[in-house]
């Protein structure tokens, strides 16, 4: 098997405002109240796996795409199981509405 690589998320280019943003607070502010429990569970997993920088990067990418009128896909693969990615706008599949379990996103871990 191929050894796991550690992603050096500190070397990713993104503007300082994104690198330092409170992504958890931002997501909580845009999440419908009835879905907060799912978001909290999901953010705990992102935190445990040290993946909060990934959410910041995804916010930056989505904002950049929108600002430049670039169209992207509606969703693909296991990413559609992440409700956090849905409310960020990375994909359009509401994993709560379609009852997609969160473990589908993190199953490769």
Coordinates of N, CA, C and O in Angstrom, one line a residue:
X1 N 0.8 -1.2 0.0 CA 0.0 0.0 0.0 C 0.9 1.3 0.0 O 2.0 1.3 0.5
X2 N 0.3 2.3 -0.6 CA 1.0 3.6 -0.6 C 0.9 4.3 0.8 O -0.2 4.3 1.4
X3 N 2.0 4.8 1.3 CA 1.9 5.4 2.6 C 1.1 6.7 2.5 O 1.1 7.4 1.5
X4 N 0.4 6.9 3.6 CA -0.5 8.1 3.7 C 0.4 9.4 3.7 O 1.5 9.4 4.3
X5 N 0.0 10.4 2.9 CA 0.7 11.6 2.9 C 0.0 12.6 3.8 O -1.2 12.7 3.9
X6 N 0.8 13.4 4.4 CA 0.3 14.5 5.2 C 0.2 15.8 4.4 O 1.2 16.1 3.8
X7 N -0.9 16.4 4.3 CA -1.1 17.6 3.5 C -0.6 18.8 4.3 O -1.0 18.9 5.4
X8 N 0.3 19.5 3.8 CA 0.8 20.7 4.4 C -0.2 21.9 4.1 O 0.1 22.7 3.2
X9 N -1.3 22.0 4.8 CA -2.3 22.9 4.5 C -1.8 24.4 4.8 O -2.5 25.3 4.3
X10 N -0.7 24.5 5.5 CA -0.2 25.9 5.8 C 0.5 26.5 4.5 O 0.7 27.7 4.5
X11 N 0.8 25.6 3.5 CA 1.4 26.1 2.3 C 0.5 26.4 1.2 O 0.9 26.9 0.1
X12 N -0.8 26.2 1.4 CA -1.8 26.4 0.4 C -2.0 28.0 0.3 O -2.0 28.7 1.2
X13 N -2.1 28.4 -1.0 CA -2.3 29.8 -1.2 C -3.8 30.2 -1.0 O -4.6 29.6 -1.7
X14 N -4.0 31.1 -0.2 CA -5.3 31.7 -0.1 C -5.1 33.0 0.6 O -4.2 33.2 1.5
X15 N -5.9 34.0 0.3 CA -5.8 35.3 1.0 C -5.9 35.2 2.5 O -6.6 34.3 3.0
X16 N -5.3 36.1 3.2 CA -5.2 36.0 4.7 C -6.6 36.0 5.3 O -6.8 35.3 6.3
X17 N -7.6 36.7 4.7 CA -8.9 36.8 5.3 C -9.6 35.4 5.3 O -10.4 35.2 6.2
X18 N -9.2 34.6 4.4 CA -9.8 33.2 4.4 C -8.9 32.3 5.3 O -9.5 31.5 6.0
X19 N -7.6 32.5 5.3 CA -6.8 31.6 6.1 C -7.1 31.8 7.6 O -6.9 30.8 8.4
X20 N -7.5 33.0 8.0 CA -7.7 33.2 9.4 C -9.2 33.3 9.8 O -9.5 33.5 10.9
X21 N -10.1 33.0 8.8 CA -11.5 33.2 9.1 C -12.0 32.1 10.1 O -11.5 31.0 10.1
X22 N -13.0 32.5 10.8 CA -13.7 31.5 11.7 C -14.7 30.7 10.9 O -15.9 31.1 10.8
X23 N -14.2 29.7 10.3 CA -15.1 28.9 9.3 C -16.2 28.3 10.1 O -17.3 28.2 9.5
X24 N -16.0 27.8 11.3 CA -17.1 27.2 12.0 C -18.2 28.2 12.4 O -19.4 27.9 12.2
X25 N -17.8 29.4 12.8 CA -18.8 30.4 13.1 C -19.5 30.8 11.8 O -20.7 31.1 11.8
X26 N -18.8 30.9 10.7 CA -19.4 31.3 9.4 C -20.5 30.3 9.0 O -21.6 30.6 8.7
X27 N -20.1 29.0 9.1 CA -21.0 27.9 8.7 C -22.2 27.9 9.6 O -23.4 27.7 9.1
X28 N -22.0 28.1 10.9 CA -23.1 28.1 11.9 C -24.1 29.3 11.5 O -25.3 29.2 11.7
X29 N -23.5 30.4 11.1 CA -24.4 31.6 10.8 C -25.2 31.4 9.5 O -26.3 32.0 9.4
X30 N -24.8 30.6 8.6 CA -25.6 30.4 7.4 C -26.4 29.1 7.4 O -27.2 28.8 6.5
X31 N -26.2 28.3 8.4 CA -26.9 27.0 8.5 C -28.3 27.2 9.0 O -28.5 27.8 10.0
X32 N -29.3 26.6 8.4 CA -30.7 26.6 8.9 C -30.7 26.0 10.3 O -30.0 25.0 10.6
X33 N -31.4 26.6 11.2 CA -31.4 26.2 12.6 C -31.8 24.7 12.8 O -31.2 24.0 13.6
X34 N -32.7 24.2 12.0 CA -33.1 22.8 12.1 C -32.0 21.8 11.7 O -32.1 20.6 12.0
X35 N -30.9 22.3 11.1 CA -29.8 21.4 10.7 C -28.5 21.6 11.5 O -27.5 21.0 11.2
X36 N -28.6 22.4 12.6 CA -27.4 22.7 13.4 C -26.8 21.5 14.0 O -25.6 21.4 14.1
X37 N -27.6 20.5 14.4 CA -27.1 19.3 15.1 C -26.2 18.6 14.1 O -25.1 18.1 14.5
X38 N -26.6 18.4 12.9 CA -25.8 17.7 11.9 C -24.5 18.5 11.6 O -23.4 17.9 11.6
X39 N -24.6 19.8 11.5 CA -23.4 20.6 11.2 C -22.4 20.5 12.4 O -21.2 20.3 12.2
X40 N -22.9 20.5 13.6 CA -22.0 20.4 14.8 C -21.3 19.1 14.8 O -20.1 19.1 15.0
X41 N -22.0 18.0 14.5 CA -21.4 16.7 14.4 C -20.3 16.7 13.3 O -19.2 16.1 13.5
X42 N -20.6 17.2 12.2 CA -19.7 17.2 11.1 C -18.5 18.1 11.4 O -17.3 17.6 11.1
X43 N -18.7 19.2 11.9 CA -17.5 20.1 12.3 C -16.6 19.5 13.3 O -15.4 19.7 13.2
X44 N -17.1 18.7 14.2 CA -16.3 18.0 15.2 C -15.4 17.0 14.4 O -14.2 16.9 14.8
X45 N -15.9 16.3 13.4 CA -15.1 15.4 12.7 C -14.0 16.2 11.9 O -12.8 15.8 11.9
X46 N -14.4 17.2 11.2 CA -13.4 18.1 10.5 C -12.3 18.5 11.5 O -11.1 18.5 11.1
X47 N -12.7 19.0 12.7 CA -11.7 19.4 13.7 C -10.8 18.3 14.1 O -9.6 18.5 14.1
X48 N -11.4 17.1 14.4 CA -10.5 16.0 14.8 C -9.5 15.6 13.7 O -8.4 15.2 14.0
X49 N -9.9 15.7 12.5 CA -9.1 15.3 11.4 C -8.2 16.4 10.9 O -7.6 16.3 9.9
X50 N -8.3 17.5 11.6 CA -7.5 18.7 11.2 C -7.8 19.2 9.8 O -6.9 19.5 9.0
X51 N -9.1 19.2 9.5 CA -9.5 19.5 8.1 C -10.2 20.9 8.0 O -10.7 21.2 7.0
X52 N -10.2 21.7 9.1 CA -10.8 23.0 9.0 C -10.1 23.9 7.9 O -10.9 24.6 7.2
X53 N -8.8 23.8 7.7 CA -8.2 24.6 6.6 C -8.8 24.2 5.2 O -8.9 25.0 4.4
X54 N -9.2 22.9 5.1 CA -9.8 22.5 3.8 C -11.2 23.3 3.6 O -11.4 23.7 2.5
X55 N -11.9 23.4 4.7 CA -13.2 24.2 4.6 C -12.9 25.6 4.2 O -13.7 26.2 3.4
X56 N -11.9 26.2 4.8 CA -11.5 27.6 4.4 C -11.2 27.7 3.0 O -11.5 28.6 2.3
X57 N -10.4 26.7 2.5 CA -10.0 26.7 1.1 C -11.2 26.6 0.2 O -11.3 27.2 -0.9
X58 N -12.1 25.7 0.5 CA -13.3 25.5 -0.3 C -14.1 26.8 -0.3 O -14.6 27.1 -1.4
X59 N -14.2 27.5 0.8 CA -14.9 28.8 0.8 C -14.2 29.8 -0.2 O -14.9 30.4 -1.0
X60 N -12.9 29.8 -0.1 CA -12.2 30.7 -1.0 C -12.4 30.3 -2.5 O -12.7 31.2 -3.4
X61 N -12.3 29.0 -2.8 CA -12.5 28.6 -4.2 C -13.9 28.9 -4.7 O -14.1 29.4 -5.8
X62 N -14.9 28.6 -3.9 CA -16.3 28.9 -4.3 C -16.5 30.4 -4.5 O -17.1 30.8 -5.5
X63 N -16.0 31.2 -3.6 CA -16.2 32.7 -3.7 C -15.5 33.2 -5.0 O -16.0 34.0 -5.7
X64 N -14.3 32.6 -5.3 CA -13.6 33.0 -6.5 C -14.3 32.6 -7.8 O -14.4 33.3 -8.7
X65 N -14.9 31.4 -7.8 CA -15.7 30.9 -8.9 C -16.9 31.8 -9.1 O -17.1 32.2 -10.3
X66 N -17.6 32.1 -8.0 CA -18.8 33.0 -8.2 C -18.4 34.4 -8.7 O -19.1 34.9 -9.5
X67 N -17.3 34.9 -8.1 CA -16.9 36.3 -8.5 C -16.5 36.4 -10.0 O -16.6 37.5 -10.6
X68 N -16.1 35.3 -10.5 CA -15.7 35.2 -11.9 C -16.7 34.6 -12.9 O -16.4 34.3 -14.0
X69 N -17.9 34.3 -12.3 CA -19.0 33.7 -13.1 C -18.6 32.4 -13.8 O -18.9 32.1 -14.9
X70 N -17.8 31.6 -13.0 CA -17.4 30.3 -13.5 C -18.4 29.2 -13.0 O -18.7 29.2 -11.8
X71 N -18.9 28.4 -13.8 CA -19.8 27.4 -13.5 C -19.0 26.1 -13.1 O -18.0 25.7 -13.7
X72 N -19.5 25.4 -12.0 CA -18.9 24.2 -11.6 C -20.1 23.2 -11.4 O -21.2 23.5 -11.4
X73 N -19.7 21.9 -11.2 CA -20.7 20.8 -11.1 C -21.6 20.9 -9.9 O -21.4 21.6 -8.9
X74 N -22.7 20.1 -10.0 CA -23.7 20.1 -8.9 C -23.2 19.2 -7.7 O -23.7 19.3 -6.6
X75 N -22.3 18.3 -7.9 CA -21.8 17.4 -6.9 C -21.3 16.1 -7.4 O -21.8 15.7 -8.5
X76 N -20.3 15.5 -6.8 CA -19.8 14.3 -7.3 C -19.2 13.5 -6.2 O -18.6 14.0 -5.2
X77 N -19.4 12.2 -6.3 CA -18.8 11.3 -5.3 C -19.2 11.4 -3.9 O -20.3 11.9 -3.6
X78 N -18.3 11.1 -3.0 CA -18.6 11.1 -1.6 C -18.7 12.5 -1.0 O -19.3 12.6 0.1
X79 N -18.3 13.5 -1.7 CA -18.3 14.9 -1.1 C -19.8 15.3 -0.9 O -20.0 16.1 0.0
X80 N -20.7 14.7 -1.6 CA -22.1 15.1 -1.4 C -22.7 14.6 -0.1 O -23.7 15.1 0.3
X81 N -22.0 13.8 0.7 CA -22.4 13.4 2.0 C -22.1 14.5 3.0 O -22.6 14.4 4.1
X82 N -21.2 15.5 2.7 CA -20.9 16.5 3.6 C -21.8 17.7 3.5 O -21.9 18.4 2.5
X83 N -22.6 17.9 4.6 CA -23.6 19.0 4.6 C -22.8 20.3 4.7 O -23.3 21.3 4.1
X84 N -21.7 20.3 5.4 CA -20.9 21.6 5.4 C -20.5 22.0 4.0 O -20.5 23.2 3.7
X85 N -20.0 21.1 3.2 CA -19.7 21.5 1.8 C -20.9 22.0 1.0 O -20.8 22.8 0.2
X86 N -22.1 21.4 1.3 CA -23.3 21.8 0.7 C -23.6 23.3 1.0 O -23.9 24.1 0.2
X87 N -23.6 23.6 2.3 CA -23.9 25.0 2.7 C -22.9 26.0 2.3 O -23.2 27.2 2.1
X88 N -21.6 25.5 2.1 CA -20.6 26.4 1.5 C -20.8 26.7 0.0 O -20.3 27.6 -0.5
X89 N -21.6 25.8 -0.6 CA -21.8 26.0 -2.0 C -20.9 25.1 -2.9 O -20.9 25.3 -4.1
X90 N -20.2 24.2 -2.3 CA -19.3 23.4 -3.1 C -20.1 22.5 -4.0 O -19.7 22.2 -5.2
X91 N -21.2 22.0 -3.5 CA -22.1 21.2 -4.3 C -23.6 21.5 -3.9 O -23.8 22.2 -3.0
X92 N -24.5 21.0 -4.7 CA -25.9 21.3 -4.5 C -26.8 20.2 -3.9 O -28.0 20.3 -3.9
X93 N -26.1 19.2 -3.5 CA -26.8 18.0 -2.9 C -27.0 18.2 -1.4 O -26.0 18.2 -0.7
X94 N -28.2 18.3 -1.0 CA -28.5 18.4 0.5 C -28.5 17.0 1.1 O -29.5 16.2 0.9
X95 N -27.4 16.7 1.8 CA -27.3 15.3 2.3 C -28.3 15.0 3.4 O -28.6 13.8 3.6
X96 N -28.9 16.0 4.0 CA -29.9 15.8 5.0 C -31.2 15.5 4.3 O -31.9 14.5 4.7
X97 N -31.5 16.2 3.3 CA -32.8 16.0 2.6 C -32.8 14.6 1.9 O -33.8 13.9 2.0
X98 N -31.7 14.2 1.4 CA -31.6 12.9 0.8 C -31.1 11.7 1.7 O -30.8 10.6 1.2
X99 N -31.0 12.1 3.0 CA -30.6 11.1 4.0 C -29.3 10.3 3.6 O -29.2 9.1 3.7
X100 N -28.3 11.1 3.2 CA -27.0 10.5 2.9 C -26.1 10.6 4.2 O -25.9 11.7 4.7
X101 N -25.7 9.4 4.7 CA -25.0 9.4 6.0 C -23.6 10.1 5.8 O -22.9 9.9 4.8
X102 N -23.2 10.8 6.9 CA -22.0 11.5 6.9 C -20.8 10.6 6.7 O -19.8 10.9 6.1
X103 N -20.9 9.4 7.2 CA -19.8 8.4 7.1 C -19.4 8.1 5.7 O -18.3 7.6 5.4
X104 N -20.3 8.4 4.7 CA -20.0 8.2 3.3 C -18.8 9.1 2.9 O -18.0 8.8 2.1
X105 N -18.8 10.3 3.5 CA -17.7 11.3 3.1 C -16.4 10.9 3.8 O -15.3 11.0 3.1
X106 N -16.4 10.4 5.0 CA -15.2 10.1 5.7 C -14.9 8.6 5.7 O -14.0 8.1 6.4
X107 N -15.5 7.8 4.8 CA -15.3 6.3 4.8 C -13.9 5.9 4.4 O -13.5 4.8 4.8
X108 N -13.2 6.7 3.7 CA -11.8 6.3 3.3 C -10.8 6.5 4.4 O -9.7 6.1 4.2
X109 N -11.2 7.1 5.5 CA -10.3 7.4 6.5 C -10.0 6.2 7.4 O -10.9 5.4 7.7

